[in-house]
Coordinates of N, CA and C and ligand atoms in Angstrom, one line a residue:
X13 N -0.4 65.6 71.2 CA 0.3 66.3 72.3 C 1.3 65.3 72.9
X14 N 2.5 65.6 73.4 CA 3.5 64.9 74.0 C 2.8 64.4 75.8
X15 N 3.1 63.3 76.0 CA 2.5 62.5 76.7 C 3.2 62.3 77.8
X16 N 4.3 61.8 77.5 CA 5.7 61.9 79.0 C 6.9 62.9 79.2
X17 N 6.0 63.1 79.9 CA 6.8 65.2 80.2 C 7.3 64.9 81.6
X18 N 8.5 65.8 81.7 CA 9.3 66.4 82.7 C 8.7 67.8 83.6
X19 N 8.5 68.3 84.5 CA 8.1 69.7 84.7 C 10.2 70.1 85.4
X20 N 10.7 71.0 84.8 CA 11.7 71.3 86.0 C 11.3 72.8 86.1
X21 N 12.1 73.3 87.3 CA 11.9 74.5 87.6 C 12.1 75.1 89.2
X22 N 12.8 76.1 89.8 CA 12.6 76.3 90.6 C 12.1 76.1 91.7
X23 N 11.5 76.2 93.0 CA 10.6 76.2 94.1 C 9.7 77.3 93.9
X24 N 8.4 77.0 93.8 CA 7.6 78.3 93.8 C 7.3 78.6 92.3
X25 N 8.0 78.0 91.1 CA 7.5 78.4 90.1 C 6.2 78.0 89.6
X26 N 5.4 77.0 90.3 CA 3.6 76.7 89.9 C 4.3 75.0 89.2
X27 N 5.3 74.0 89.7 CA 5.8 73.1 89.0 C 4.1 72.3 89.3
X28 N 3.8 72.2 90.4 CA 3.1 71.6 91.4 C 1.4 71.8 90.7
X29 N 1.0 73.5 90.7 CA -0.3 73.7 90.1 C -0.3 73.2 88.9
X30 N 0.5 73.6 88.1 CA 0.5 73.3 86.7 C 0.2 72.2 86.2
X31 N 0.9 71.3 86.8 CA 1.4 69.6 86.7 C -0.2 69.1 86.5
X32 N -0.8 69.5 88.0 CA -1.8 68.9 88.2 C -2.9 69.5 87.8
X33 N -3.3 70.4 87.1 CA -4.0 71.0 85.6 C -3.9 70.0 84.8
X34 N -2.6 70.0 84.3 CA -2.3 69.3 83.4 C -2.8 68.0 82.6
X35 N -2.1 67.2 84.1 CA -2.6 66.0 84.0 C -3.9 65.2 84.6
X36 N -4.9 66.2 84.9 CA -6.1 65.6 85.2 C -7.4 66.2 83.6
X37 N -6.4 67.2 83.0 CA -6.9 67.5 81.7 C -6.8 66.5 80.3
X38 N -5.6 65.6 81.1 CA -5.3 64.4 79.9 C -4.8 63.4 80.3
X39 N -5.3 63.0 81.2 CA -5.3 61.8 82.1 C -3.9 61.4 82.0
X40 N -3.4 62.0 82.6 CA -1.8 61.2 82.6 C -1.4 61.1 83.8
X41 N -0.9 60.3 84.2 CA -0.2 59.9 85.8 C 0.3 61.1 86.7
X42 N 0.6 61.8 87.0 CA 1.0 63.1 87.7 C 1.8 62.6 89.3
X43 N 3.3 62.5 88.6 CA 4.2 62.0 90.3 C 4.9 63.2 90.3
X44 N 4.5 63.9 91.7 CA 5.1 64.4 92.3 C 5.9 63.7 93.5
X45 N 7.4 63.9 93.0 CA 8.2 63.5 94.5 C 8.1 63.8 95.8
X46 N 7.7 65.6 95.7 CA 7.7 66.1 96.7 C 6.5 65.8 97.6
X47 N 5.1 65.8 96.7 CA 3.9 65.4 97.7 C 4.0 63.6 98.1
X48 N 4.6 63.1 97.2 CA 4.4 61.3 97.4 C 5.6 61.3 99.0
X49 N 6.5 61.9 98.8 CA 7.3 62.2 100.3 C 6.2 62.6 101.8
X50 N 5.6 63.7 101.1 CA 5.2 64.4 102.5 C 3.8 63.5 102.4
X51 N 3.5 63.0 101.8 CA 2.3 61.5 102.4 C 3.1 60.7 103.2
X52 N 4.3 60.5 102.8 CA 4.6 59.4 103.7 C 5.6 60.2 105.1
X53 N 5.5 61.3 104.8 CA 6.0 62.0 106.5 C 4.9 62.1 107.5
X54 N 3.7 62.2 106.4 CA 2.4 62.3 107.4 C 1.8 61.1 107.8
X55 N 2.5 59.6 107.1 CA 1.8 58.7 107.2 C 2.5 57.9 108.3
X56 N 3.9 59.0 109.0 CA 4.4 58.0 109.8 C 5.5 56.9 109.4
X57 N 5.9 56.6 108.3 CA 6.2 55.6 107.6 C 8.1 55.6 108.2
X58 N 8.4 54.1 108.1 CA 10.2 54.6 107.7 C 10.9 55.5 107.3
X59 N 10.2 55.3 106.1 CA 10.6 56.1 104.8 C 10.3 57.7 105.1
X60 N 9.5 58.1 105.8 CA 9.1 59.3 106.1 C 9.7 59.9 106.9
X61 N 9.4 58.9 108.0 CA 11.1 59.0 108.9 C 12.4 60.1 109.0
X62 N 12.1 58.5 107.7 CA 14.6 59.4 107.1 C 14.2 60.4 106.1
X63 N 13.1 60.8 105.3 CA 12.9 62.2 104.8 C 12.6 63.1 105.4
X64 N 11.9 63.7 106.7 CA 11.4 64.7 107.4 C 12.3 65.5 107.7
X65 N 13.3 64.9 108.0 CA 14.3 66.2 108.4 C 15.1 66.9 107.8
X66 N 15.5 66.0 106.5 CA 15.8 66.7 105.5 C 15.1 67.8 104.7
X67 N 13.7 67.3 104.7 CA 12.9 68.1 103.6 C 12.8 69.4 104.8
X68 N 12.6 69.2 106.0 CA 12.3 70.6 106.9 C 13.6 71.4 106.0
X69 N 15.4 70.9 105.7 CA 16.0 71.8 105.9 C 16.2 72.4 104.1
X70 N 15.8 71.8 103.5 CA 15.6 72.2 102.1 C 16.5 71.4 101.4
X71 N 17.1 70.1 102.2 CA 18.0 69.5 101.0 C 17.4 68.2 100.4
X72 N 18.3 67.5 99.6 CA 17.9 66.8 98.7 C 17.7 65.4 99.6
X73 N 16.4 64.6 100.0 CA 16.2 63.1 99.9 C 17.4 62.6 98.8
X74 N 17.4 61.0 100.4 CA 18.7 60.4 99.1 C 17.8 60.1 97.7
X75 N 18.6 59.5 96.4 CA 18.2 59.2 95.1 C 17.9 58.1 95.0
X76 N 18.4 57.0 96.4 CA 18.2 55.9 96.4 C 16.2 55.7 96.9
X77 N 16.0 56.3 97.4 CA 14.9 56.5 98.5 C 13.5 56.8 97.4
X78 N 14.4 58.5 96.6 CA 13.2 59.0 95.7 C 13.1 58.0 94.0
X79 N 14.3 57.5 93.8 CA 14.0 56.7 92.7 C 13.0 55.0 93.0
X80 N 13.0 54.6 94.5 CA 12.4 53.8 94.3 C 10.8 53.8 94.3
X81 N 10.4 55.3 94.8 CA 9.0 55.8 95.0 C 8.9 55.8 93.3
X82 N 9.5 56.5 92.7 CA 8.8 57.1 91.2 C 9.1 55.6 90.5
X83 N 10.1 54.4 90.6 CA 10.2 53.0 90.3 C 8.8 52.1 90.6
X84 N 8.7 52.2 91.3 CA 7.3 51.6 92.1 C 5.9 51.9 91.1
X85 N 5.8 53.6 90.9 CA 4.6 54.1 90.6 C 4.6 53.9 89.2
X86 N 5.9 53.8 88.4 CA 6.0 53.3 86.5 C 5.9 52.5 86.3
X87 N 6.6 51.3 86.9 CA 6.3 50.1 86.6 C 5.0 49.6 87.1
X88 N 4.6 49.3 85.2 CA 3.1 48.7 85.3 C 1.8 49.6 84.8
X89 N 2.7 50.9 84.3 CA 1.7 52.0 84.3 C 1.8 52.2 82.5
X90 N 1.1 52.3 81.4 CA 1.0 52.1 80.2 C 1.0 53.9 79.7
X91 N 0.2 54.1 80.4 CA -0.4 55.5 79.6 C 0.5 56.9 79.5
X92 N -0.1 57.7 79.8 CA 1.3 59.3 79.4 C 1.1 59.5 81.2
X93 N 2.5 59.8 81.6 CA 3.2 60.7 82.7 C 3.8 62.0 82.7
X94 N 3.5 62.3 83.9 CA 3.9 64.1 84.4 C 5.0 64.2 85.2
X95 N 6.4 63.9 85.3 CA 7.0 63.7 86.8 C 7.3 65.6 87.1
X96 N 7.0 65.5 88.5 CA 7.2 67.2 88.5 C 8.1 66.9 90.3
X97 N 9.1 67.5 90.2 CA 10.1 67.6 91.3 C 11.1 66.4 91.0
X98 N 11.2 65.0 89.7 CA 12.3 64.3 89.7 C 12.3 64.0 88.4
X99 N 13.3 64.2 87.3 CA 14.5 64.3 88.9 C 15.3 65.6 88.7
X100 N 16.0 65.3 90.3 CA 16.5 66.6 90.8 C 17.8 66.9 90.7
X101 N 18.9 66.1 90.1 CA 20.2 66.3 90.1 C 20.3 65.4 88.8
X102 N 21.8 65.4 88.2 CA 22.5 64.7 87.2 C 22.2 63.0 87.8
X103 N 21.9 62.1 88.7 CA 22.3 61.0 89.0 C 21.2 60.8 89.3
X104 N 20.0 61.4 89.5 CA 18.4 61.2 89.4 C 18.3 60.9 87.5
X105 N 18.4 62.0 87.1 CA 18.5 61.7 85.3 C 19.1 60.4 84.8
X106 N 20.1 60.0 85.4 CA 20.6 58.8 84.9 C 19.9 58.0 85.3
X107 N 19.6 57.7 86.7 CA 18.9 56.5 87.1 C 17.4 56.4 86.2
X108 N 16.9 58.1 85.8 CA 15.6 57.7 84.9 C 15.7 56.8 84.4
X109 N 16.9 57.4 83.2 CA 17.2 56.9 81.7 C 17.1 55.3 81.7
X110 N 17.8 55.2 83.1 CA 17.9 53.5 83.3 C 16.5 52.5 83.6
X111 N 15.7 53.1 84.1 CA 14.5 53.0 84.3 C 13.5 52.7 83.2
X112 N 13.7 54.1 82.4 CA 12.9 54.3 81.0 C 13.2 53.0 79.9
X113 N 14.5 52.8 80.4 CA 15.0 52.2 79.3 C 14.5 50.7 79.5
X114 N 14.6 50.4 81.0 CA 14.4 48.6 81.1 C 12.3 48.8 80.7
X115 N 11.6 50.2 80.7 CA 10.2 49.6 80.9 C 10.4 50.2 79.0
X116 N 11.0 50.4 78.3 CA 10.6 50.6 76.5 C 10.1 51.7 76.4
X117 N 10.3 52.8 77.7 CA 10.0 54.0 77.2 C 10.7 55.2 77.0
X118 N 10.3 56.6 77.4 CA 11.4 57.8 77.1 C 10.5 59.2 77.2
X119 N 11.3 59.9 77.9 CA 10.7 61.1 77.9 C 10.8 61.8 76.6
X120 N 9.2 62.6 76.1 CA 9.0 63.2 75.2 C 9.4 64.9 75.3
X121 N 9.3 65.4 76.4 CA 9.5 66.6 76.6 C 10.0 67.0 77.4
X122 N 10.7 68.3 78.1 CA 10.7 68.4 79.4 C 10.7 70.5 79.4
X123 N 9.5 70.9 80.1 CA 9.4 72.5 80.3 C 10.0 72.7 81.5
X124 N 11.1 74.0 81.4 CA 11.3 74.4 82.5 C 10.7 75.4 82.6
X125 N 10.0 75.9 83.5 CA 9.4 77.3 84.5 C 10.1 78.1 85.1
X126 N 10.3 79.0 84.4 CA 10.9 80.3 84.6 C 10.2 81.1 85.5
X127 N 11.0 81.4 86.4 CA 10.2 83.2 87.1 C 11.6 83.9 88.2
X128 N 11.6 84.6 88.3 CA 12.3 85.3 88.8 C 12.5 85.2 90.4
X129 N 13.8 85.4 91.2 CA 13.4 85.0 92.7 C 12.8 85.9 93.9
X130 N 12.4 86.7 93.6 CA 11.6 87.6 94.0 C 10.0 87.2 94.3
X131 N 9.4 86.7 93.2 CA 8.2 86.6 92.9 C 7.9 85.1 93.5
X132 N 8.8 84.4 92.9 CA 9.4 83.0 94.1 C 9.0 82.9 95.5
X133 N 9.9 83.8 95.7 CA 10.2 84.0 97.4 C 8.6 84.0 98.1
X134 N 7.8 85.3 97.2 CA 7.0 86.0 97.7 C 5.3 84.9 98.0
X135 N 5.4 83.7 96.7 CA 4.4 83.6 96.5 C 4.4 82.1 97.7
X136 N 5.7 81.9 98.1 CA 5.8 80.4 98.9 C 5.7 81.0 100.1
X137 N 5.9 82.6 100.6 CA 6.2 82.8 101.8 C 4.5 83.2 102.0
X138 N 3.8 82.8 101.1 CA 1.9 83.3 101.2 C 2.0 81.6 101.1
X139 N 2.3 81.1 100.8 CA 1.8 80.1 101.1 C 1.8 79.0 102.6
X140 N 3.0 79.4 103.0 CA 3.3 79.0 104.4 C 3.1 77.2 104.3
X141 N 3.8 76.2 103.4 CA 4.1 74.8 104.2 C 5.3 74.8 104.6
X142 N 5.0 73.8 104.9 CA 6.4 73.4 106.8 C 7.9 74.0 106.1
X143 N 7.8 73.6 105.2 CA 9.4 74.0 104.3 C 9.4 75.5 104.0
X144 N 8.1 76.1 103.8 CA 8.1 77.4 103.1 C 8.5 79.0 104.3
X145 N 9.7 78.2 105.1 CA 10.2 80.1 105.8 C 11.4 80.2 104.8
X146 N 11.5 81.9 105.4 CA 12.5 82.6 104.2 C 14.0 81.6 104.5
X147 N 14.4 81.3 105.6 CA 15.7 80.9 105.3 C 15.8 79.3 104.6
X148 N 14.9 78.5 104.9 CA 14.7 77.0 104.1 C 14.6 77.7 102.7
X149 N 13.8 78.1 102.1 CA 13.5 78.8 101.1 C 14.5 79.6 100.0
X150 N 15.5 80.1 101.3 CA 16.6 80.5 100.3 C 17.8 79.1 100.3
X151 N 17.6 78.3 101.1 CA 18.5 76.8 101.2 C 17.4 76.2 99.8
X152 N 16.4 76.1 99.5 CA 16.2 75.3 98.3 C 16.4 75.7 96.9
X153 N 16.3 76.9 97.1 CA 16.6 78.2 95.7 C 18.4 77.6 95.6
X154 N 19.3 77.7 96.4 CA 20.9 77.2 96.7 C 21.1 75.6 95.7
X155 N 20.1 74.7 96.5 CA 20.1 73.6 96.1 C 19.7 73.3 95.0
X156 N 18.6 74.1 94.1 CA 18.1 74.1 93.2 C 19.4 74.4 92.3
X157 N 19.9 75.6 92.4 CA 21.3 76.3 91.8 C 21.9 75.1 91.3
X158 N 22.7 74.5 92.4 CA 23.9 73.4 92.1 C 23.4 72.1 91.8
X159 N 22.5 71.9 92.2 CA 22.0 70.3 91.8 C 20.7 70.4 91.1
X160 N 19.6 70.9 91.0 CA 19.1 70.6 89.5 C 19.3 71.7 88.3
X161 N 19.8 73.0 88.6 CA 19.9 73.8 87.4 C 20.9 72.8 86.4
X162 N 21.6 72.0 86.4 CA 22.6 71.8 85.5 C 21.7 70.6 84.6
X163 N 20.5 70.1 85.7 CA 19.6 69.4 84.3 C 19.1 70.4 83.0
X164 N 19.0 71.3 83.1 CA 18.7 72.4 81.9 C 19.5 72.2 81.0
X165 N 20.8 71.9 80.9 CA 21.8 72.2 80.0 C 21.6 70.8 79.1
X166 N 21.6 69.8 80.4 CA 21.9 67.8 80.2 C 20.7 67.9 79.0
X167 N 19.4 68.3 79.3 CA 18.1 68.2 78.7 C 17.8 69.3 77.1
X168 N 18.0 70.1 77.4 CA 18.5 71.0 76.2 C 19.4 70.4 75.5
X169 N 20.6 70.1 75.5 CA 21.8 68.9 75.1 C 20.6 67.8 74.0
X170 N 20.1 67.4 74.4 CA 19.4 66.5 73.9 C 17.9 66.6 73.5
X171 N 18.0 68.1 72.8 CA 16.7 68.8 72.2 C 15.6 68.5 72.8
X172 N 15.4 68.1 74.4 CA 13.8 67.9 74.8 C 12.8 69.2 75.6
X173 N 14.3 70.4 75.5 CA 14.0 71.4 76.7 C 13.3 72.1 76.0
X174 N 11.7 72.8 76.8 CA 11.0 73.8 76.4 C 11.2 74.9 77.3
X175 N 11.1 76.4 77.3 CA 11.4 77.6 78.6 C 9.6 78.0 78.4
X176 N 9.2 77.7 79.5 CA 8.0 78.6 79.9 C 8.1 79.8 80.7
X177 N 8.0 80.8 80.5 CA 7.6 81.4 81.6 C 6.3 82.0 82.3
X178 N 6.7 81.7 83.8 CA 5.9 81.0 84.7 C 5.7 82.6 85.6
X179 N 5.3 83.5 84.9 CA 4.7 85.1 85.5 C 3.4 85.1 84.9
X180 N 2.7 85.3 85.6 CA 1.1 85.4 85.1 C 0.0 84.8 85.8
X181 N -0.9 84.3 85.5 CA -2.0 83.7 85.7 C -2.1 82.3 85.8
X182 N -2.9 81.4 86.4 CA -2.6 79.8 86.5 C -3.0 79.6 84.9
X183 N -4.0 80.3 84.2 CA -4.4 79.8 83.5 C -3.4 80.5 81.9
X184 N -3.1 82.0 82.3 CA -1.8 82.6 81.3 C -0.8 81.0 81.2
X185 N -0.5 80.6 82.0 CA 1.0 79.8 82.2 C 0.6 78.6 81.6
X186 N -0.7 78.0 81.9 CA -1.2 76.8 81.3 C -1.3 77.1 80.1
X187 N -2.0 77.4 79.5 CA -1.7 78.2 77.6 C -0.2 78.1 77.0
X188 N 0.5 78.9 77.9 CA 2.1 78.4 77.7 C 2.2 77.5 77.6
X189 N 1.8 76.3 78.1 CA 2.7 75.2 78.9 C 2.0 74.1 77.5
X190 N 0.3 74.5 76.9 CA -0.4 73.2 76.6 C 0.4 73.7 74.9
X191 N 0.5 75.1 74.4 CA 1.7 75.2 73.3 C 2.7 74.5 72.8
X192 N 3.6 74.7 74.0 CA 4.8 74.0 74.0 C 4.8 72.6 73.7
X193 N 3.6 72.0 74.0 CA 3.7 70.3 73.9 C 3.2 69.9 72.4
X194 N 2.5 71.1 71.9 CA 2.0 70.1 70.6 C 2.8 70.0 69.1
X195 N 4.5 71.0 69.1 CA 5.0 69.8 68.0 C 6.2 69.2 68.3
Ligands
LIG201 P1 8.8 69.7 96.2 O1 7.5 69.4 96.8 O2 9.1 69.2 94.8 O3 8.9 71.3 96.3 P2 9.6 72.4 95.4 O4 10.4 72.0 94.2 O5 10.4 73.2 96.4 O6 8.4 73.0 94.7 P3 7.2 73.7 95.4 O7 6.1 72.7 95.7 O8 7.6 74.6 96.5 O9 6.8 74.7 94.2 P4 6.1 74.4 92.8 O10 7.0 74.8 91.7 O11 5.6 73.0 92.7 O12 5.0 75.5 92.8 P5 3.5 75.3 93.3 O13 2.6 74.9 92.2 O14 3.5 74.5 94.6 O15 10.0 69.2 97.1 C1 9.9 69.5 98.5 C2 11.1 68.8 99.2 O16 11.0 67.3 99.0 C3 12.5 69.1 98.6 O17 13.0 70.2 99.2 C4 13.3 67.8 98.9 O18 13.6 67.8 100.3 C5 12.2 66.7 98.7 N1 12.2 66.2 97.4 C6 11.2 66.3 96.4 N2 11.6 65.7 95.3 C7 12.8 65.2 95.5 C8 13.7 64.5 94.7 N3 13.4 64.2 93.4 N4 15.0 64.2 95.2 C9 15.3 64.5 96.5 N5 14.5 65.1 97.3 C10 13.2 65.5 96.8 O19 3.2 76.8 93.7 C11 3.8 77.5 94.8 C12 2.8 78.5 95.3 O20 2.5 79.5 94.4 C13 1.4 77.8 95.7 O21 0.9 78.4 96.9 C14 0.5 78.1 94.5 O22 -0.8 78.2 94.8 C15 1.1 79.5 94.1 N6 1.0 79.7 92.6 C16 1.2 78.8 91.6 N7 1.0 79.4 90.4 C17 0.7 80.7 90.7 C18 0.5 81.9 89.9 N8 0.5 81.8 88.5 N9 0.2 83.1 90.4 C19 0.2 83.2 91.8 N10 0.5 82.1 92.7 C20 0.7 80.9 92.1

């Protein structure tokens, strides 16, 4: 099974459940940007600081800020990784590549999670975190549009893109998701 995976996808498509199925099923590192952020909004930190008010409004933490959290957590780390929320734009991707490249490694895969905005909308507005009201909600769906949908094309370009779709059951989707990795 492929070992260093990408999750992209939406807000609300299950990047987050899935991930962390995933990778406690096959011990692989599991960084989320978005939760390693809101530890550090909760922890009071600098760095939480200058992220809190952006993440209230649904936009993008600078790249400088989120690539040195996911720099921090690779370097030094051997085994298979999950990154799920980074990266989020064309200039997050490059800084990966640059990253990958100085530690000798590379992403093996990357699934996008598909679901429709409807079902989106519906299942984050049951969920209720601090970001999750309808109008942030339709501001991250926006942001998602212009700044990470265009990783789909970058990543597909370079034969690593898998399409899940992410309608069903935690465990329907995980079946999807453990397919896709094994050739
Ligand atoms: P982040 O935490 O990454 O949030 P997101 O992308 O908006 O994703 P979500 O967590 O909302 O959704 P998910 O796809 O993980 O779905 P989940 O499994 O949680 O980012 C938050 C903010 O941090 C950003 O807006 C930005 O400000 C900042 N940030 C993060 N990374 C950044 C980066 N790289 N650069 C710059 N800024 C960054 O599921 C959602 C809900 O649905 C849950 O309640 C879950 O229980 C439920 N659910 C899951 N699967 C199912 C299912 N099959 N059926 C029914 N319900 C389900």
């Amino acid at each position: 099974m492929k070992q260093r995976l990408l999750f992209l996808g939406p807000p609300g498509a299950g990047k987050g459940t899935q991930a962390e199925l995933l990778a406690a099923h096959h011990q692989l590192l599991h960084l989320s940007t978005g939760e390693l952020l809101r530890a550090e909004v909760k922890a009071g930190s600098a760095l939480g600081q200058e992220a809190e008010a952006v993440m209230a409004r649904g936009e993008l933490v600078s790249d400088a800020l989120v690539l040195a959290i996911v720099r921090s957590r690779l370097e030094g780390h051997q085994g298979g990784w999950l990154l799920d929320g980074f990266p989020r734009n064309l200039a997050q991707a490059e800084a990966l590549d640059g990253l990958l490249a100085e530690l000798d490694q590379r992403i093996e895969r990357v699934l996008l999670l598909e679901l429709e905005d409807g079902v989106l909308i519906q299942r984050l507005l049951s969920r209720g975190r601090a970001d999750d009201n309808e109008a942030v909600i339709r501001n991250r769906l926006v942001v998602y549009q212009e700044q990470t949908a265009p990783l789909i094309e970058h990543y597909r370009n370079l034969g690593l893109l898998r399409s899940v779709e992410a309608s069903g059951t935690v465990a329907e989707i995980g079946g999807r998701i453990v397919a896709s990795l094994v050739d």
